PDB file of C-alpha atoms in Angstrom:
ATOM      1  CA  MET A   8      11.887 -14.571 -11.121  1.00 40.00           C
ATOM      2  CA  ARG A   9      12.337 -14.397  -7.321  1.00 40.00           C
ATOM      3  CA  GLN A  10      15.054 -15.018  -6.523  1.00 39.00           C
ATOM      4  CA  ARG A  11      14.228 -14.768  -2.665  1.00 40.00           C
ATOM      5  CA  GLY A  12      17.083 -14.953   0.107  1.00 36.00           C
ATOM      6  CA  ASN A  13      16.118 -16.031   3.790  1.00 32.00           C
ATOM      7  CA  VAL A  14      14.601 -13.311   5.471  1.00 31.00           C
ATOM      8  CA  LEU A  15      13.762 -12.275   9.321  1.00 30.00           C
ATOM      9  CA  ARG A  16      13.961 -11.294  12.838  1.00 32.00           C
ATOM     10  CA  PRO A  17      13.543  -8.803  15.321  1.00 32.00           C
ATOM     11  CA  GLY A  18      11.622  -6.729  13.867  1.00 35.00           C
ATOM     12  CA  ALA A  19      11.906  -3.092  11.254  1.00 37.00           C
ATOM     13  CA  VAL A  20       9.466   0.103  11.447  1.00 38.00           C
ATOM     14  CA  GLY A  21       8.531   1.648   8.219  1.00 38.00           C
ATOM     15  CA  VAL A  22       5.853   1.246   5.762  1.00 35.00           C
ATOM     16  CA  SER A  23       3.482   3.373   4.046  1.00 35.00           C
ATOM     17  CA  GLY A  24       6.586   5.504   2.857  1.00 37.00           C
ATOM     18  CA  ALA A  25       7.533   5.686   6.693  1.00 43.00           C
ATOM     19  CA  VAL A  26      10.232   3.646   7.061  1.00 45.00           C
ATOM     20  CA  LEU A  27      12.501   5.718   4.796  1.00 42.00           C
ATOM     21  CA  VAL A  28      11.249   8.758   6.304  1.00 40.00           C
ATOM     22  CA  LEU A  29      12.756   7.072   9.766  1.00 46.00           C
ATOM     23  CA  LEU A  30      15.511   5.038   7.788  1.00 46.00           C
ATOM     24  CA  LEU A  31      17.285   7.457   5.002  1.00 43.00           C
ATOM     25  CA  GLY A  32      16.069  10.352   5.428  1.00 43.00           C
ATOM     26  CA  ALA A  33      16.314  12.971   8.780  1.00 36.00           C
ATOM     27  CA  CYS A  34      13.174  13.793  11.032  1.00 37.00           C
ATOM     28  CA  ALA A  35      12.292  15.531  14.144  1.00 33.00           C
ATOM     29  CA  SER A  36      13.877  13.827  17.443  1.00 35.00           C
ATOM     30  CA  GLY A  37      10.445  12.714  19.109  1.00 35.00           C
ATOM     31  CA  GLY A  38       9.852  12.809  23.111  1.00 34.00           C
ATOM     32  CA  ALA A  39      10.932  16.785  21.823  1.00 31.00           C
ATOM     33  CA  GLY A  40       8.429  19.545  23.496  1.00 31.00           C
ATOM     34  CA  GLY A  41       4.691  19.819  22.748  1.00 28.00           C
ATOM     35  CA  SER A  42       2.015  17.874  23.824  1.00 26.00           C
ATOM     36  CA  VAL A  43       2.335  13.941  23.844  1.00 29.00           C
ATOM     37  CA  ASP A  44       0.372  11.140  23.026  1.00 30.00           C
ATOM     38  CA  ARG A  45       0.646   7.631  24.458  1.00 31.00           C
ATOM     39  CA  ILE A  46      -0.742   4.343  23.693  1.00 31.00           C
ATOM     40  CA  GLY A  47      -1.661   1.639  26.807  1.00 32.00           C
ATOM     41  CA  SER A  48      -1.334  -1.899  27.745  1.00 34.00           C
ATOM     42  CA  ALA A  49       1.724  -3.946  25.950  1.00 38.00           C
ATOM     43  CA  ALA A  50       1.139  -7.113  24.210  1.00 39.00           C
ATOM     44  CA  PRO A  51       2.318 -10.523  24.595  1.00 38.00           C
ATOM     45  CA  THR A  52       6.171 -10.312  24.565  1.00 37.00           C
ATOM     46  CA  VAL A  53       7.725 -12.937  21.227  1.00 36.00           C
ATOM     47  CA  ALA A  54      10.773 -14.244  20.456  1.00 35.00           C
ATOM     48  CA  GLY A  55      13.453 -10.975  19.447  1.00 38.00           C
ATOM     49  CA  VAL A  56      10.839  -8.210  19.829  1.00 41.00           C
ATOM     50  CA  ASP A  57      11.847  -6.263  22.933  1.00 42.00           C
ATOM     51  CA  PRO A  58       8.244  -4.607  24.484  1.00 44.00           C
ATOM     52  CA  VAL A  59       7.931  -0.806  25.728  1.00 42.00           C
ATOM     53  CA  THR A  60       5.959   0.319  27.964  1.00 40.00           C
ATOM     54  CA  PRO A  61       4.632   4.080  26.807  1.00 41.00           C
ATOM     55  CA  SER A  62       5.086   5.947  29.555  1.00 40.00           C
ATOM     56  CA  GLY A  63       1.208   6.722  29.541  1.00 40.00           C
ATOM     57  CA  GLY A  64      -2.850   5.891  29.028  1.00 41.00           C
ATOM     58  CA  SER A  65      -3.889   4.905  25.554  1.00 44.00           C
ATOM     59  CA  ALA A  66      -4.040   7.350  22.863  1.00 46.00           C
ATOM     60  CA  ASN A  67      -7.603   6.666  22.528  1.00 44.00           C
ATOM     61  CA  GLY A  68      -9.456   4.465  26.057  1.00 57.00           C
ATOM     62  CA  SER A  69     -11.122   1.914  23.667  1.00 80.00           C
ATOM     63  CA  ILE A  70      -9.543  -1.639  22.774  1.00 87.00           C
ATOM     64  CA  ALA A  71     -10.974  -4.595  21.499  1.00 89.00           C
ATOM     65  CA  PRO A  72     -12.303  -7.351  23.317  1.00 90.00           C
ATOM     66  CA  THR A  73     -10.453  -9.718  24.681  1.00 90.00           C
ATOM     67  CA  GLU A  74     -12.463 -12.766  25.481  1.00 91.00           C
ATOM     68  CA  GLY A  75     -14.546 -14.659  23.114  1.00 94.00           C
ATOM     69  CA  PRO A  76     -14.264 -15.145  19.184  1.00 95.00           C
ATOM     70  CA  GLU A  77     -12.511 -11.319  19.095  1.00 96.00           C
ATOM     71  CA  GLY A  78     -10.170 -12.197  21.520  1.00 96.00           C
ATOM     72  CA  ALA A  79      -9.003 -15.013  20.348  1.00 97.00           C
ATOM     73  CA  MET A  80      -8.921 -12.961  17.099  1.00 97.00           C
ATOM     74  CA  GLY A  81      -6.776 -10.369  17.825  1.00 97.00           C
ATOM     75  CA  ARG A  82      -4.271 -12.734  19.790  1.00 97.00           C
ATOM     76  CA  LEU A  83      -3.796 -14.023  16.359  1.00 98.00           C
ATOM     77  CA  ALA A  84      -3.430 -11.124  14.643  1.00 98.00           C
ATOM     78  CA  LEU A  85      -1.009 -10.040  17.106  1.00 97.00           C
ATOM     79  CA  LYS A  86       0.651 -12.419  16.620  1.00 97.00           C
ATOM     80  CA  THR A  87       0.914 -11.885  12.646  1.00 98.00           C
ATOM     81  CA  TYR A  88       2.269  -8.438  14.129  1.00 97.00           C
ATOM     82  CA  GLN A  89       4.833  -9.419  15.798  1.00 95.00           C
ATOM     83  CA  ASP A  90       5.449 -11.701  13.135  1.00 95.00           C
ATOM     84  CA  TRP A  91       6.353  -9.471  10.659  1.00 95.00           C
ATOM     85  CA  TRP A  92       7.750  -7.224  12.550  1.00 94.00           C
ATOM     86  CA  GLN A  93      10.310  -9.854  13.027  1.00 92.00           C
ATOM     87  CA  ALA A  94      10.301 -10.351   9.038  1.00 94.00           C
ATOM     88  CA  GLN A  95      11.188  -6.759   8.845  1.00 93.00           C
ATOM     89  CA  ALA A  96      14.599  -6.882  10.858  1.00 93.00           C
ATOM     90  CA  GLU A  97      15.469  -9.803   9.037  1.00 94.00           C
ATOM     91  CA  ALA A  98      15.266  -8.717   5.818  1.00 96.00           C
ATOM     92  CA  PHE A  99      16.711  -5.151   7.111  1.00 96.00           C
ATOM     93  CA  GLY A 100      19.679  -5.859   8.603  1.00 96.00           C
ATOM     94  CA  ARG A 101      20.710  -8.313   5.472  1.00 95.00           C
ATOM     95  CA  THR A 102      22.263  -7.767   2.188  1.00 95.00           C
ATOM     96  CA  ASP A 103      20.993 -10.004   0.405  1.00 94.00           C
ATOM     97  CA  SER A 104      17.531  -9.923   1.434  1.00 94.00           C
ATOM     98  CA  ASP A 105      14.634  -9.530  -1.717  1.00 94.00           C
ATOM     99  CA  GLY A 106      12.564  -9.263   1.248  1.00 94.00           C
ATOM    100  CA  PHE A 107      10.060 -12.418   0.399  1.00 94.00           C
ATOM    101  CA  SER A 108       9.899 -13.458   3.750  1.00 91.00           C
ATOM    102  CA  LEU A 109       7.609 -10.854   4.293  1.00 97.00           C
ATOM    103  CA  GLU A 110       4.951 -12.054   1.826  1.00 96.00           C
ATOM    104  CA  ALA A 111       3.903 -14.431   4.559  1.00 97.00           C
ATOM    105  CA  TYR A 112       2.504 -11.456   6.807  1.00 98.00           C
ATOM    106  CA  SER A 113       1.643  -8.745   4.190  1.00 98.00           C
ATOM    107  CA  SER A 114       0.236  -7.585   1.731  1.00 97.00           C
ATOM    108  CA  GLY A 115      -0.795  -4.814  -0.515  1.00 97.00           C
ATOM    109  CA  ARG A 116       0.520  -1.174   0.789  1.00 97.00           C
ATOM    110  CA  ALA A 117       1.964  -2.657   3.718  1.00 97.00           C
ATOM    111  CA  LEU A 118       4.255  -5.083   1.073  1.00 97.00           C
ATOM    112  CA  SER A 119       4.842  -2.957  -1.059  1.00 97.00           C
ATOM    113  CA  ASP A 120       6.579  -0.183   0.336  1.00 95.00           C
ATOM    114  CA  ASN A 121       8.728  -2.540   2.533  1.00 96.00           C
ATOM    115  CA  LEU A 122       9.893  -3.681  -1.159  1.00 97.00           C
ATOM    116  CA  VAL A 123      10.738  -0.592  -1.931  1.00 96.00           C
ATOM    117  CA  SER A 124      12.417   0.867   1.252  1.00 94.00           C
ATOM    118  CA  LEU A 125      14.546  -2.132   1.657  1.00 96.00           C
ATOM    119  CA  ARG A 126      15.253  -1.774  -2.259  1.00 96.00           C
ATOM    120  CA  GLN A 127      16.235   1.901  -1.232  1.00 95.00           C
ATOM    121  CA  LEU A 128      18.772   0.896   1.583  1.00 96.00           C
ATOM    122  CA  HIS A 129      20.621  -1.688  -0.547  1.00 96.00           C
ATOM    123  CA  ASP A 130      21.299   0.820  -3.533  1.00 96.00           C
ATOM    124  CA  ALA A 131      22.239   3.009  -0.022  1.00 96.00           C
ATOM    125  CA  LYS A 132      24.609  -0.202   1.109  1.00 97.00           C
ATOM    126  CA  LEU A 133      23.560   0.196   3.932  1.00 97.00           C
ATOM    127  CA  VAL A 134      22.006  -2.439   6.742  1.00 97.00           C
ATOM    128  CA  MET A 135      20.135  -2.042   9.603  1.00 97.00           C
ATOM    129  CA  THR A 136      21.510  -3.462  13.101  1.00 95.00           C
ATOM    130  CA  GLY A 137      19.785  -3.674  16.420  1.00 93.00           C
ATOM    131  CA  SER A 138      16.010  -3.831  16.975  1.00 91.00           C
ATOM    132  CA  PRO A 139      13.076  -2.108  17.616  1.00 89.00           C
ATOM    133  CA  ARG A 140      10.914  -1.815  20.799  1.00 89.00           C
ATOM    134  CA  ASN A 141       7.119  -1.910  20.607  1.00 88.00           C
ATOM    135  CA  SER A 142       3.843  -1.962  22.792  1.00 92.00           C
ATOM    136  CA  ALA A 143       0.964  -3.314  20.525  1.00 96.00           C
ATOM    137  CA  VAL A 144      -2.760  -3.372  21.272  1.00 96.00           C
ATOM    138  CA  VAL A 145      -5.906  -4.523  18.720  1.00 97.00           C
ATOM    139  CA  LYS A 146      -7.788  -1.091  19.179  1.00 97.00           C
ATOM    140  CA  ALA A 147     -10.832  -2.887  16.659  1.00 97.00           C
ATOM    141  CA  ILE A 148     -11.723  -6.146  15.557  1.00 97.00           C
ATOM    142  CA  ASP A 149     -14.825  -7.055  12.815  1.00 98.00           C
ATOM    143  CA  LEU A 150     -15.291 -10.538  12.447  1.00 97.00           C
ATOM    144  CA  LYS A 151     -18.537 -10.065  10.314  1.00 97.00           C
ATOM    145  CA  ALA A 152     -17.414  -8.168   7.788  1.00 97.00           C
ATOM    146  CA  ASP A 153     -16.187  -9.595   4.699  1.00 96.00           C
ATOM    147  CA  PRO A 154     -13.173  -9.808   4.501  1.00 97.00           C
ATOM    148  CA  ARG A 155     -12.617  -9.941   8.357  1.00 98.00           C
ATOM    149  CA  THR A 156     -10.386  -6.645  10.023  1.00 98.00           C
ATOM    150  CA  ALA A 157      -8.518  -5.338  12.535  1.00 98.00           C
ATOM    151  CA  VAL A 158      -6.998  -2.504  13.827  1.00 98.00           C
ATOM    152  CA  ILE A 159      -3.266  -2.679  16.000  1.00 98.00           C
ATOM    153  CA  GLU A 160      -2.220   0.942  17.540  1.00 97.00           C
ATOM    154  CA  ASP A 161       1.278   0.332  18.735  1.00 96.00           C
ATOM    155  CA  CYS A 162       4.088   2.941  20.569  1.00 94.00           C
ATOM    156  CA  VAL A 163       7.156   1.565  18.730  1.00 90.00           C
ATOM    157  CA  ASP A 164      10.319   2.704  19.455  1.00 91.00           C
ATOM    158  CA  VAL A 165      13.538   2.664  16.935  1.00 90.00           C
ATOM    159  CA  SER A 166      16.580   4.198  19.488  1.00 90.00           C
ATOM    160  CA  GLY A 167      17.886   0.775  19.385  1.00 91.00           C
ATOM    161  CA  TRP A 168      17.537   0.456  15.587  1.00 92.00           C
ATOM    162  CA  HIS A 169      20.359   1.382  13.763  1.00 94.00           C
ATOM    163  CA  ARG A 170      21.318   1.888  10.281  1.00 95.00           C
ATOM    164  CA  VAL A 171      25.033   1.505  10.001  1.00 96.00           C
ATOM    165  CA  ASP A 172      27.060   0.989   6.068  1.00 97.00           C
ATOM    166  CA  ALA A 173      27.424  -3.036   5.457  1.00 96.00           C
ATOM    167  CA  ALA A 174      30.400  -3.341   4.335  1.00 96.00           C
ATOM    168  CA  THR A 175      32.235  -1.301   6.963  1.00 95.00           C
ATOM    169  CA  GLY A 176      29.611  -1.061  10.060  1.00 94.00           C
ATOM    170  CA  ALA A 177      30.113   3.011  10.251  1.00 95.00           C
ATOM    171  CA  ALA A 178      26.867   4.686  11.737  1.00 93.00           C
ATOM    172  CA  LYS A 179      24.930   6.245   9.168  1.00 93.00           C
ATOM    173  CA  ASP A 180      22.220   7.756  11.270  1.00 90.00           C
ATOM    174  CA  PRO A 181      20.329  11.147  10.042  1.00 82.00           C
ATOM    175  CA  GLY A 182      21.268  13.578  12.919  1.00 78.00           C
ATOM    176  CA  ARG A 183      17.570  14.316  13.793  1.00 80.00           C
ATOM    177  CA  ARG A 184      14.945  10.805  13.893  1.00 82.00           C
ATOM    178  CA  LEU A 185      11.699  10.526  15.697  1.00 85.00           C
ATOM    179  CA  ASN A 186      12.887   7.744  17.693  1.00 89.00           C
ATOM    180  CA  ARG A 187       9.326   7.332  19.496  1.00 91.00           C
ATOM    181  CA  TYR A 188       5.720   7.568  17.551  1.00 91.00           C
ATOM    182  CA  LEU A 189       2.160   5.647  17.333  1.00 94.00           C
ATOM    183  CA  ALA A 190       1.504   3.533  14.221  1.00 96.00           C
ATOM    184  CA  THR A 191      -1.246   2.026  13.547  1.00 97.00           C
ATOM    185  CA  ALA A 192      -1.646  -1.487  11.045  1.00 98.00           C
ATOM    186  CA  SER A 193      -4.567  -2.238   9.304  1.00 98.00           C
ATOM    187  CA  LEU A 194      -5.360  -6.450   8.992  1.00 98.00           C
ATOM    188  CA  ARG A 195      -7.353  -8.636   7.072  1.00 98.00           C
ATOM    189  CA  TRP A 196      -8.632 -11.893   6.946  1.00 98.00           C
ATOM    190  CA  PHE A 197      -7.555 -14.078   4.007  1.00 96.00           C
ATOM    191  CA  GLN A 198      -7.402 -17.473   3.112  1.00 95.00           C
ATOM    192  CA  ALA A 199      -7.190 -18.423   7.086  1.00 96.00           C
ATOM    193  CA  ARG A 200      -4.502 -16.300   7.610  1.00 97.00           C
ATOM    194  CA  TRP A 201      -4.104 -11.840   9.042  1.00 98.00           C
ATOM    195  CA  LEU A 202      -2.040 -10.343   6.879  1.00 98.00           C
ATOM    196  CA  ILE A 203      -1.023  -6.662   7.266  1.00 98.00           C
ATOM    197  CA  TYR A 204      -1.959  -4.722   4.289  1.00 97.00           C
ATOM    198  CA  ASP A 205      -1.240  -1.013   5.958  1.00 98.00           C
ATOM    199  CA  PHE A 206       0.480   0.743   8.716  1.00 97.00           C
ATOM    200  CA  LYS A 207       0.726   3.999   9.473  1.00 96.00           C
ATOM    201  CA  ARG A 208       3.195   5.899  11.224  1.00 92.00           C
ATOM    202  CA  GLU A 209       2.257   9.072  12.988  1.00 89.00           C
ATOM    203  CA  VAL A 210       5.039  12.009  12.806  1.00 79.00           C
ATOM    204  CA  ASP A 211       3.180  14.646  14.906  1.00 80.00           C
ATOM    205  CA  ARG A 212       2.584  12.174  17.476  1.00 78.00           C
ATOM    206  CA  THR A 213       5.134  10.665  19.930  1.00 77.00           C
ATOM    207  CA  CYS A 214       4.172   8.143  23.402  1.00 85.00           C
TER     208      CYS A 214
END
């Protein structure tokens, strides 16, 4: 049933329905007016994903421990998150990708929303070029839960990641879109690895 193509590379954005809202629909431009919530310290850079330093402090002050067992597991969670973005970028940048490699990093709603968004891009004969930038931190980790859980908060900047016509390369970005926003990824530990099962974009908060 799978005719999966190779997928993967610098991150995409979206999930939880957010990907299509951002990529295929028009959004209010981020950073214009109003109060601004921001998040803090950047995650380690992963090849293919450019970090962006948020313009202020954390949206909520605390982050997960960075030492001991929690710190070690948190670093694995961040690696999964960055690899997931790379897989999304590759998938959304190709017309022949079915998103199969996303299953290595995600499940549940995060995976299903990505695959729906990928299909809609294909149906519209569009691909994504460039790459997003991010600055992720582990906000919470629970190693006593069953399954273990982690929460990652990110400042996502998609100003350098654009939708184009797959055949001509002509720009197809909406006239207005949210270029920087806060997002939260929820992960679970499954069969000795982290999987992202939900990803939420906060449409009313920029960073």
